[in-house]
Amino acid sequence: MPNRLTRVLLAGAVTLALIAVAAPRVTAQGATVISGRIMSDAGAPVVGATITLGAAEAATISRADGTYRLPLPAGRTGAAQLSARRLGFKMVQQPITIAGSAMTVDFTLVPTATQLVGVTVTALGILAEKATVGTSQQTLSSADLTRTVTPNIMSSMSGKISGVQISQSGNMGGSSRIVIRGAGSILGENQPLFIIDGIPISNANFSTASAGGGRDYGSAAADINPDDIAELTVLKGPNAAALYGSRAANGAVVITTKSGRSSSVLDGTRFNFTTRMTSDAPSIMPKYQNRYGQGFGGEFKYVDGAGSGVNDGADESWGPMLDGRLIDQFFGKAQPWIAHPNNVKDYFQSGSTVSNNLNMVTSGKGMGSRLSITKEDVKGIVPNSSLAKLAGSLSASAVVNSKLTLSGSMQYTQNKGLNRPENGYTEGNPFMTFTWFGRQVDVGSLKNKYYNTGSPYGFADGSLYNWNDNYHRNPYWQQYENPAPDSREHIIGQLTANYAFNSWLSGILRTGSDSYRQTQEEHFAAGNIDRASPSYNGGFTASNARAQETNFEGILTARKSVGKFDFTVNGGGNIRRNDRFANGYSTGGILVAGIYNLSNAGIAPTYTNSETHSAVNSMYGSAVATYDRFWTVEVTGRNDWSSTLPKENASYFYPSINTSLVLSDAFPFIVRNKVLSSLKLRGGYALVGADAAAYQLQTLYNGSSNKFSGLPLYSLSNTSANPALKPERTTSTEGGVEFALFDDRVTIDATYFVKLTRDQILPLTIAPATGFTATTINAGQISNRGIEAMVSARVFKLSNGFQWTTSVNYANVKNKVDELAPGLATIILGGTWSTNIEARAGLPYGTIFGWGFKRDPATKELLLSDGFPQRASAKQVLGNVTPEWVGGWSNEFHYRNWSLSTLVDIQHGGQTFSVGNWWGSYAGILENTLSGREVEWNKPGLVVKGIDAATGKANTTVVTTEDYQHSIYPIVESAILPSGFAKLREMRLGYEVPQSFVKDLRLSQVNVALVGRNLYTWTAFPNYDPEYVANSGNAGRGLEMGALPSLRSIGLNITITP
Amino acid sequence: MKYTRLSAGLVAIASLATMACKTDLTGLNTNPNSPTTAPATSLFSNATAGTMGRWNGSFQTLSMTSLFAQHIAQVQYVDEDRGHIRSTTVDGFYAGAYTAELEDYAKVIEQGKAATAPNVWGPAAVMQSWVFQNLTDLLGDIPYSEALKGDLGGSLKPKYDAQKDIYYGLLKTLTDASTAMKTATDAGLGSADLIYKGDQAKWVKFANSLRARMALRMSSADAAKAASELSAAFAAGVMTSNADNAMLAWPGDGVFDNPWAGNFATRDDHRVSKTLLDTMNALNDPRVKIYAQPTKNDATKYAGLQNGMDNVTVTPFFNTTSRPGAIFYPGATSYGTFGTAAGKKTPSYILTYAEVEFMQAEAAEKGLGGQTGAATHYNNAVTASITQWGGTATDAAAYLAQPGVAYVAGAEGLKRIGLQKWIALFTQGTEAWSEWRRTGNPASIKMGPSAYPDVLQVPRRILYASNEQSVNAASLAEAIARQGPDLYSTRVWWNK
């Protein structure tokens, strides 16, 4: 008991002493004060080291510049031990003699287990020592992100973080979908929250792409310029993000931008210039057949390309053999009928990306600033497509006085796109156009000729010129005469005031805003096949959106150490407001060609406009206690008040708890054997609530700007509202271990987690006979159980400087839809051609449900009729889009000035409904359709393996490949294909120009690197890119629609520091 | 100083906290874009335009029922003509019908009944009955009694009712609507009524005529009920001239166009069926030049296309067979100029006076419904159809004078009524096909030469919406167990 009493008293004394130190006017006079500086062996100041006199007579903590000041109780003299210790460093003890006068004692600390050393960003932007963090998170540095030229920051994260699945579209500036630890929400947002410099930003998806068409304009988070990022931390579970609120239920990506930090001395101005250029080409091209041209049944003759000739309206390749025979073709009569094996490849051009970044950092006494400007120009692989991006950022901080620090940052991004390729089943999607194609067509002959002149077939001069007039337009005309310009301006800004009331209490006030304005236009020339009325001279669509999110936040932080306990307590509140305005108009008929203006509309335009507002107010707090620097417990709590829930359910609270235990510090003997160099255990539990989208509580009537002979029109919404919605609940439990072996040569970080999302707010697809397609309910539970692991190893580090490090990350998430609403077996997420992506109870999220083959129940063989496969009597589960595991393997080699890094990105398992393969086989253009017509279009034919339904015996009926492929039409089973892949995602060969040479150029540093992206893909998925996503929505995966492949980029990076 | 700053900071944070605690944000959640109530008139106008676009639209007729009725044949993309209807087509019209017009008509009925305004709810009840009749005639058993209650706490998985019960229910609805409208005094829908511009007498006739159509359709399945309903319907007053026709005249403004003209603007997949044109040519039918255009290769020739050929065999017929008539074309198309812009305004028909006269002729011939004078009704019917399509009474008289057309009593008379009714129902694919299913007239309708092996006979119904397997599986299974397998060959109740 006395011992404990002493400790409490002592703690009180220390506290008072600390207050005393912090309060300038109450500084004790006369007593001995020890001061000094704690530096690492590398010469960096060590912040947060504990300096203790004796057992615990007096103690203090070193400041950011490594200095400390330890006043001793009055009258303390004589010999004593002064120790300095900090996690991750070996403790140093120094004998001193206290003589009653001020004295200086400096320490130099040597690191121990590097894995646990350093500070990291946790929720609310709070810096914490890695050792005390009880949840799973992973950080990427600026160098990790900008190693190669990537389309956006999400692409640059791909394969580098365990447990994160990133799917990318091959479209120029297209969207990426990022899911951490598996999809938890059935229909809601499954992507993490992005935080930049403490401010949540929009990751709005601008894609209009769906199975039926539309363009992918990317997503808002992609506007963040990788060059401006200092550090990116992925908080993987809701545990880590409990304090960020609902939207972080799927994790958070916390980005700190580079800033010019203030320093104690005038440091001057530094410039840095980086240029990157790559040449881009499709990484995967479909394998087309080159033996048969356009037509049906081995016959073709052109008359008008619309059906007047022999099969000349056909846009399939079941025609005559390409043997040079003379056939009337679109470009002339009696022309040799020959293959143009590269006719699709030749349509695509070589793309390029050129990106230049110039940045300037100024730092000086009490201030720092950074200005960065990036100009990026992308030339797409589709003719006449381009994307120009201008990004500027400015950040500055100033130490006003010893208490007050002000800082602010702003990022401005401007995107100007032209002709982002269309997606889905539409004429504007190049690969879908070429799915319905004549293999004999020479696209080169279409390149510079859009209109007929002196047609041998009697077409009027000036009429559209193409290989087919029935269903297609000249693909070059499509791109050059039907331009689709778009623009987006995105501004993110924040201002922060930090005020240190005293040594233990500080406050932050922060306000931030994220706003964007997006415009999209599509112009359709006269003759556009599905977008302009043939009676008019073209048409157009336009849409505009602007949105803003503002946050206002205040947090108080108290940090105190009492004896061996360190406490940090945070409390604060946040006000968030979201406003969005959108409008659009379109007409399918303009009068004067080329004037895409409403005043030129011949058909009454359709208008839409809408505004959406929502707000969330929050109060939150956390308390962290660390015992003796090795055991930390953190509890958090947050209460949200949301505008989107009914009043009685609008307030909801969610808590979390996590703990971290550094066993190797608690029990140093376990690291004595030299095998283990550090060991940390962690675990946590969190509950996160989530609100609904705006305006879900009332069933609404929708008006239309179209009038029927002047009469107004209204209809009831197809979604039946639910006025009694409750917040969603996600609970997450995780346990993890971090350890290092062999003097830190091998480090391992592994986590097991269970994430359950309950009471989901679902726009449930219901039987249309209810009068509604959907109703909003709270129901269901999805579970994600899995492990994620990261293993890094310094394989060797030779004395000659040769060094090899390798790291593997792996995540295996078992996703399951545990239950839906009572009596409900499935929820449709999306679909096309009667094939759905569904959430089915008892199965993983993303079940593919559609028409399969009719099979013999006993043998599972196909049941055939007249030699043809038949459709099963009911739809069935055909696959699942969710991969079984994802992983990445990276390697880095260094030798003198050279470095080589590689990254392989792997997704294993999962299937995709490949519409490209499905129609490509139907239309006879893919190489696989040669089977059965090796000799002639109808020879030798196919004997489909299966049982004849009439006789019950093995099928012997020979059918032509054309009839076979056409007979498959309603059945999609053959097009449900495994979508696993491994990609050589990144490769970089870098060279640092020797200083001797650099100095001659009056520069301080020059780096040159050869970089490559998507260099090779290993996959069983035929013809198209399995990684494709239609958009970043939940059903954006699993339906491939003649996808543009991801780009294979090869280029050069040069960084010059004057 | 220190404590002043501390207090100021605490006050700032506390006031922020107070603001954050403001719990009543709900006012922000009122949708500023869409109301929670809408005028019955605008709901009715929209539902009517939608209904006509769907049930007389290109997916419904050109890709399905007009092919079954062999009014139309496909010359390109021939899957449907060979028997395979895309499940997306069925999914689309099934979901669309319930969630758009049926639900909106239900809301008009709700508002009309609340206001005791039969001239508001009556027309909506009649139109809703017509949509239900279309749905059940296509599919057989469908959700009916539990349907359209998704926002009223009703079943989210409505059961499928037996077709007989649906017919009984619709007959009652039509009777009630007719009775109520007959004596109603409310102002009604006025100009928002796209069919009759608020003419309640015409709605009464339409309601009774639709009741007669349904009664006749069930006459072999349920003779007694059919006979009593038929008598009552005729007695209540049916259409008496083409001015009573239930139809929608399209504005033709590029937004609301005749759906066939809309399809033909960019697609050249259809020709008039050989089955129809062979019949009409043999009878020197004056409507040939209206229903069809001359072939491209021979401007003097009106030739139909054989239904149900495959890609290869159909292609030589591209320019030697007739496109549908110029009145269905919008003028400029993406493959040439056909017709004039007036084609966009060609009306779509729901139920015509000609059909009513054919019903009366049949009833008279069979001694049903208190009808007599089959020949007169037959002549009236044919004359009404010819004039409806732009012919003259003289054309009709000359046509009717021909021995192959002139009415003869008995079984041959019923055959001629059936044949002429089938010709008259051009563009009303679902009715023409249903009448063929009921009467077997004309017997010349046979599945084409390249029919898919699972559809070797002309369909007797179409397959259920495939999404029902995901959203209403148990109810669907119950319907299939009751009605028979979900096949094209399974017959619906009135066709058994």
CSV table of N, CA and C in Angstrom, one decimal, chain B residues 304-389:
chain,number,residue,atom,x,y,z
B,304,GLY,N,-45.5,-11.0,-99.3
B,304,GLY,CA,-45.1,-11.2,-97.9
B,304,GLY,C,-43.9,-12.1,-97.7
B,305,LEU,N,-43.4,-12.1,-96.5
B,305,LEU,CA,-42.2,-12.9,-96.2
B,305,LEU,C,-42.7,-14.1,-95.4
B,306,GLN,N,-42.2,-15.3,-95.7
B,306,GLN,CA,-42.4,-16.5,-95.0
B,306,GLN,C,-41.9,-16.3,-93.5
B,307,ASN,N,-42.7,-16.6,-92.5
B,307,ASN,CA,-42.2,-16.5,-91.2
B,307,ASN,C,-41.2,-17.7,-90.8
B,308,GLY,N,-40.3,-17.4,-89.9
B,308,GLY,CA,-39.5,-18.5,-89.3
B,308,GLY,C,-38.5,-19.1,-90.2
B,309,MET,N,-37.8,-18.3,-91.0
B,309,MET,CA,-36.7,-18.8,-91.7
B,309,MET,C,-35.4,-18.5,-91.0
B,310,ASP,N,-34.3,-19.2,-91.3
B,310,ASP,CA,-33.0,-18.9,-90.7
B,310,ASP,C,-32.3,-17.8,-91.5
B,311,ASN,N,-31.3,-17.3,-90.9
B,311,ASN,CA,-30.5,-16.2,-91.5
B,311,ASN,C,-30.2,-16.4,-93.0
B,312,VAL,N,-29.7,-17.6,-93.3
B,312,VAL,CA,-29.2,-17.9,-94.6
B,312,VAL,C,-30.3,-17.9,-95.6
B,313,THR,N,-31.4,-18.6,-95.3
B,313,THR,CA,-32.5,-18.7,-96.3
B,313,THR,C,-33.3,-17.5,-96.4
B,314,VAL,N,-33.3,-16.6,-95.4
B,314,VAL,CA,-34.2,-15.5,-95.4
B,314,VAL,C,-33.6,-14.3,-96.3
B,315,THR,N,-32.2,-14.3,-96.3
B,315,THR,CA,-31.6,-13.1,-96.9
B,315,THR,C,-31.9,-12.8,-98.3
B,316,PRO,N,-32.2,-13.8,-99.2
B,316,PRO,CA,-32.5,-13.4,-100.6
B,316,PRO,C,-33.9,-12.6,-100.7
B,317,PHE,N,-34.7,-12.7,-99.6
B,317,PHE,CA,-36.0,-12.1,-99.7
B,317,PHE,C,-36.0,-10.6,-99.3
B,318,PHE,N,-34.8,-10.1,-99.0
B,318,PHE,CA,-34.7,-8.8,-98.4
B,318,PHE,C,-35.4,-7.7,-99.3
B,319,ASN,N,-35.1,-7.8,-100.6
B,319,ASN,CA,-35.7,-6.7,-101.4
B,319,ASN,C,-36.9,-7.2,-102.3
B,320,THR,N,-37.3,-8.5,-102.0
B,320,THR,CA,-38.4,-9.0,-102.8
B,320,THR,C,-39.6,-9.2,-102.0
B,321,THR,N,-39.6,-8.7,-100.8
B,321,THR,CA,-40.8,-8.8,-99.9
B,321,THR,C,-41.1,-7.4,-99.4
B,322,SER,N,-42.4,-7.2,-99.0
B,322,SER,CA,-42.9,-5.9,-98.6
B,322,SER,C,-42.6,-5.5,-97.2
B,323,ARG,N,-42.2,-4.2,-97.1
B,323,ARG,CA,-42.1,-3.6,-95.8
B,323,ARG,C,-43.5,-3.2,-95.3
B,324,PRO,N,-43.7,-3.1,-94.0
B,324,PRO,CA,-45.0,-2.6,-93.6
B,324,PRO,C,-45.4,-1.3,-94.2
B,325,GLY,N,-46.6,-0.9,-94.2
B,325,GLY,CA,-47.1,0.2,-95.0
B,325,GLY,C,-46.5,1.5,-94.7
B,326,ALA,N,-46.5,2.4,-95.6
B,326,ALA,CA,-45.9,3.7,-95.5
B,326,ALA,C,-46.4,4.5,-94.3
B,327,ILE,N,-47.7,4.2,-93.9
B,327,ILE,CA,-48.3,5.0,-92.8
B,327,ILE,C,-47.6,4.6,-91.5
B,328,PHE,N,-46.8,3.6,-91.5
B,328,PHE,CA,-46.0,3.2,-90.2
B,328,PHE,C,-44.6,3.7,-90.3
B,329,TYR,N,-44.2,4.4,-91.3
B,329,TYR,CA,-42.8,4.9,-91.4
B,329,TYR,C,-42.7,6.3,-91.2
B,330,PRO,N,-41.5,6.8,-90.6
B,330,PRO,CA,-41.4,8.1,-90.2
B,330,PRO,C,-40.9,9.1,-91.3
B,331,GLY,N,-40.8,8.6,-92.5
B,331,GLY,CA,-40.1,9.4,-93.5
B,331,GLY,C,-38.7,9.0,-93.6
B,332,ALA,N,-37.8,9.9,-93.1
B,332,ALA,CA,-36.4,9.6,-93.2
B,332,ALA,C,-36.1,8.5,-92.2
B,333,THR,N,-35.3,7.5,-92.6
B,333,THR,CA,-34.9,6.4,-91.7
B,333,THR,C,-33.4,6.3,-91.9
B,334,SER,N,-32.7,5.5,-91.1
B,334,SER,CA,-31.3,5.4,-91.3
B,334,SER,C,-30.9,4.6,-92.5
B,335,TYR,N,-31.9,4.0,-93.2
B,335,TYR,CA,-31.5,3.3,-94.4
B,335,TYR,C,-32.3,3.7,-95.7
B,336,GLY,N,-32.9,4.9,-95.6
B,336,GLY,CA,-33.7,5.3,-96.8
B,336,GLY,C,-34.9,6.1,-96.4
B,337,THR,N,-35.7,6.6,-97.3
B,337,THR,CA,-36.9,7.3,-97.0
B,337,THR,C,-38.1,6.5,-97.3
B,338,PHE,N,-38.9,6.3,-96.3
B,338,PHE,CA,-40.2,5.5,-96.5
B,338,PHE,C,-41.3,6.3,-95.8
B,339,GLY,N,-42.4,6.5,-96.5
B,339,GLY,CA,-43.5,7.2,-95.9
B,339,GLY,C,-43.2,8.7,-95.7
B,340,THR,N,-44.0,9.3,-94.8
B,340,THR,CA,-43.7,10.7,-94.5
B,340,THR,C,-43.7,10.8,-93.0
B,341,ALA,N,-43.4,12.0,-92.5
B,341,ALA,CA,-43.3,12.3,-91.1
B,341,ALA,C,-44.7,12.0,-90.4
B,342,ALA,N,-45.8,12.0,-91.2
B,342,ALA,CA,-47.1,11.7,-90.7
B,342,ALA,C,-47.2,10.3,-90.1
B,343,GLY,N,-46.3,9.4,-90.5
B,343,GLY,CA,-46.3,8.1,-90.0
B,343,GLY,C,-46.1,8.0,-88.5
B,344,LYS,N,-45.4,9.0,-88.0
B,344,LYS,CA,-45.2,9.1,-86.5
B,344,LYS,C,-46.5,9.3,-85.8
B,345,LYS,N,-47.5,9.8,-86.5
B,345,LYS,CA,-48.8,10.1,-85.8
B,345,LYS,C,-49.8,9.0,-85.9
B,346,THR,N,-49.5,8.0,-86.7
B,346,THR,CA,-50.5,6.9,-86.9
B,346,THR,C,-51.0,6.4,-85.6
B,347,PRO,N,-52.3,6.3,-85.4
B,347,PRO,CA,-52.8,5.9,-84.0
B,347,PRO,C,-52.5,4.5,-83.7
B,348,SER,N,-52.5,4.2,-82.4
B,348,SER,CA,-52.4,2.8,-81.9
B,348,SER,C,-53.8,2.4,-81.4
B,349,TYR,N,-54.2,1.2,-81.7
B,349,TYR,CA,-55.6,0.8,-81.3
B,349,TYR,C,-55.6,-0.1,-80.2
B,350,ILE,N,-56.6,0.1,-79.3
B,350,ILE,CA,-56.9,-0.8,-78.2
B,350,ILE,C,-58.0,-1.7,-78.5
B,351,LEU,N,-59.1,-1.1,-78.9
B,351,LEU,CA,-60.3,-1.9,-79.2
B,351,LEU,C,-61.1,-1.0,-80.2
B,352,THR,N,-61.6,-1.6,-81.3
B,352,THR,CA,-62.2,-0.8,-82.3
B,352,THR,C,-63.7,-1.3,-82.5
B,353,TYR,N,-64.4,-0.4,-83.1
B,353,TYR,CA,-65.8,-0.7,-83.5
B,353,TYR,C,-65.9,-1.9,-84.4
B,354,ALA,N,-64.9,-2.0,-85.3
B,354,ALA,CA,-64.9,-3.2,-86.2
B,354,ALA,C,-64.8,-4.5,-85.4
B,355,GLU,N,-64.0,-4.5,-84.3
B,355,GLU,CA,-63.9,-5.7,-83.5
B,355,GLU,C,-65.3,-6.0,-82.8
B,356,VAL,N,-65.9,-4.9,-82.4
B,356,VAL,CA,-67.2,-5.1,-81.7
B,356,VAL,C,-68.2,-5.7,-82.7
B,357,GLU,N,-68.2,-5.2,-83.9
B,357,GLU,CA,-69.2,-5.8,-84.9
B,357,GLU,C,-68.8,-7.3,-85.2
B,358,PHE,N,-67.5,-7.6,-85.2
B,358,PHE,CA,-67.1,-9.0,-85.4
B,358,PHE,C,-67.6,-9.8,-84.3
B,359,MET,N,-67.5,-9.3,-83.0
B,359,MET,CA,-68.0,-10.0,-81.9
B,359,MET,C,-69.5,-10.3,-82.0
B,360,GLN,N,-70.2,-9.2,-82.4
B,360,GLN,CA,-71.6,-9.4,-82.5
B,360,GLN,C,-72.0,-10.4,-83.6
B,361,ALA,N,-71.3,-10.3,-84.7
B,361,ALA,CA,-71.5,-11.3,-85.8
B,361,ALA,C,-71.3,-12.7,-85.3
B,362,GLU,N,-70.2,-12.9,-84.6
B,362,GLU,CA,-70.0,-14.3,-84.0
B,362,GLU,C,-71.0,-14.7,-83.1
B,363,ALA,N,-71.4,-13.8,-82.2
B,363,ALA,CA,-72.4,-14.1,-81.2
B,363,ALA,C,-73.7,-14.4,-81.9
B,364,ALA,N,-74.1,-13.6,-82.9
B,364,ALA,CA,-75.3,-13.9,-83.6
B,364,ALA,C,-75.3,-15.2,-84.3
B,365,GLU,N,-74.1,-15.6,-84.9
B,365,GLU,CA,-74.0,-16.8,-85.6
B,365,GLU,C,-74.1,-18.0,-84.6
B,366,LYS,N,-73.6,-17.8,-83.4
B,366,LYS,CA,-73.7,-18.8,-82.4
B,366,LYS,C,-74.9,-18.8,-81.5
B,367,GLY,N,-75.7,-17.7,-81.7
B,367,GLY,CA,-76.9,-17.6,-80.9
B,367,GLY,C,-76.6,-17.1,-79.5
B,368,LEU,N,-75.6,-16.3,-79.3
B,368,LEU,CA,-75.2,-15.9,-78.0
B,368,LEU,C,-75.5,-14.4,-77.8
B,369,GLY,N,-75.6,-14.0,-76.6
B,369,GLY,CA,-75.6,-12.6,-76.2
B,369,GLY,C,-76.8,-11.8,-76.8
B,370,GLY,N,-77.9,-12.5,-77.1
B,370,GLY,CA,-79.1,-11.8,-77.7
B,370,GLY,C,-78.8,-11.2,-79.0
B,371,GLN,N,-77.8,-11.6,-79.7
B,371,GLN,CA,-77.5,-11.0,-81.0
B,371,GLN,C,-78.1,-11.8,-82.2
B,372,THR,N,-78.5,-11.0,-83.2
B,372,THR,CA,-79.0,-11.6,-84.4
B,372,THR,C,-78.4,-10.8,-85.6
B,373,GLY,N,-78.6,-11.3,-86.8
B,373,GLY,CA,-78.2,-10.6,-88.0
B,373,GLY,C,-76.7,-10.7,-88.2
B,374,ALA,N,-76.1,-11.9,-88.2
B,374,ALA,CA,-74.7,-12.1,-88.3
B,374,ALA,C,-74.1,-11.4,-89.6
B,375,ALA,N,-74.8,-11.5,-90.7
B,375,ALA,CA,-74.3,-10.9,-92.0
B,375,ALA,C,-74.2,-9.4,-91.9
B,376,THR,N,-75.2,-8.8,-91.3
B,376,THR,CA,-75.1,-7.3,-91.2
B,376,THR,C,-74.0,-6.9,-90.3
B,377,HIS,N,-73.8,-7.6,-89.2
B,377,HIS,CA,-72.7,-7.3,-88.3
B,377,HIS,C,-71.4,-7.5,-89.0
B,378,TYR,N,-71.3,-8.6,-89.7
B,378,TYR,CA,-70.1,-8.9,-90.5
B,378,TYR,C,-69.8,-7.8,-91.5
B,379,ASN,N,-70.8,-7.4,-92.3
B,379,ASN,CA,-70.6,-6.3,-93.2
B,379,ASN,C,-70.2,-5.0,-92.6
B,380,ASN,N,-70.9,-4.7,-91.5
B,380,ASN,CA,-70.5,-3.5,-90.7
B,380,ASN,C,-69.0,-3.6,-90.3
B,381,ALA,N,-68.7,-4.7,-89.8
B,381,ALA,CA,-67.3,-4.9,-89.3
B,381,ALA,C,-66.3,-4.7,-90.3
B,382,VAL,N,-66.4,-5.4,-91.5
B,382,VAL,CA,-65.4,-5.2,-92.6
B,382,VAL,C,-65.4,-3.8,-93.1
B,383,THR,N,-66.6,-3.2,-93.2
B,383,THR,CA,-66.6,-1.8,-93.7
B,383,THR,C,-65.9,-0.9,-92.7
B,384,ALA,N,-66.2,-1.1,-91.4
B,384,ALA,CA,-65.6,-0.3,-90.4
B,384,ALA,C,-64.1,-0.4,-90.4
B,385,SER,N,-63.6,-1.6,-90.6
B,385,SER,CA,-62.1,-1.8,-90.6
B,385,SER,C,-61.5,-1.1,-91.8
B,386,ILE,N,-62.2,-1.2,-93.0
B,386,ILE,CA,-61.6,-0.6,-94.2
B,386,ILE,C,-61.6,0.9,-94.0
B,387,THR,N,-62.7,1.4,-93.5
B,387,THR,CA,-62.7,2.9,-93.4
B,387,THR,C,-61.7,3.4,-92.3
B,388,GLN,N,-61.6,2.5,-91.2
B,388,GLN,CA,-60.7,2.9,-90.2
B,388,GLN,C,-59.3,3.0,-90.7
B,389,TRP,N,-58.9,2.2,-91.7
B,389,TRP,CA,-57.5,2.2,-92.2
B,389,TRP,C,-57.4,3.2,-93.4
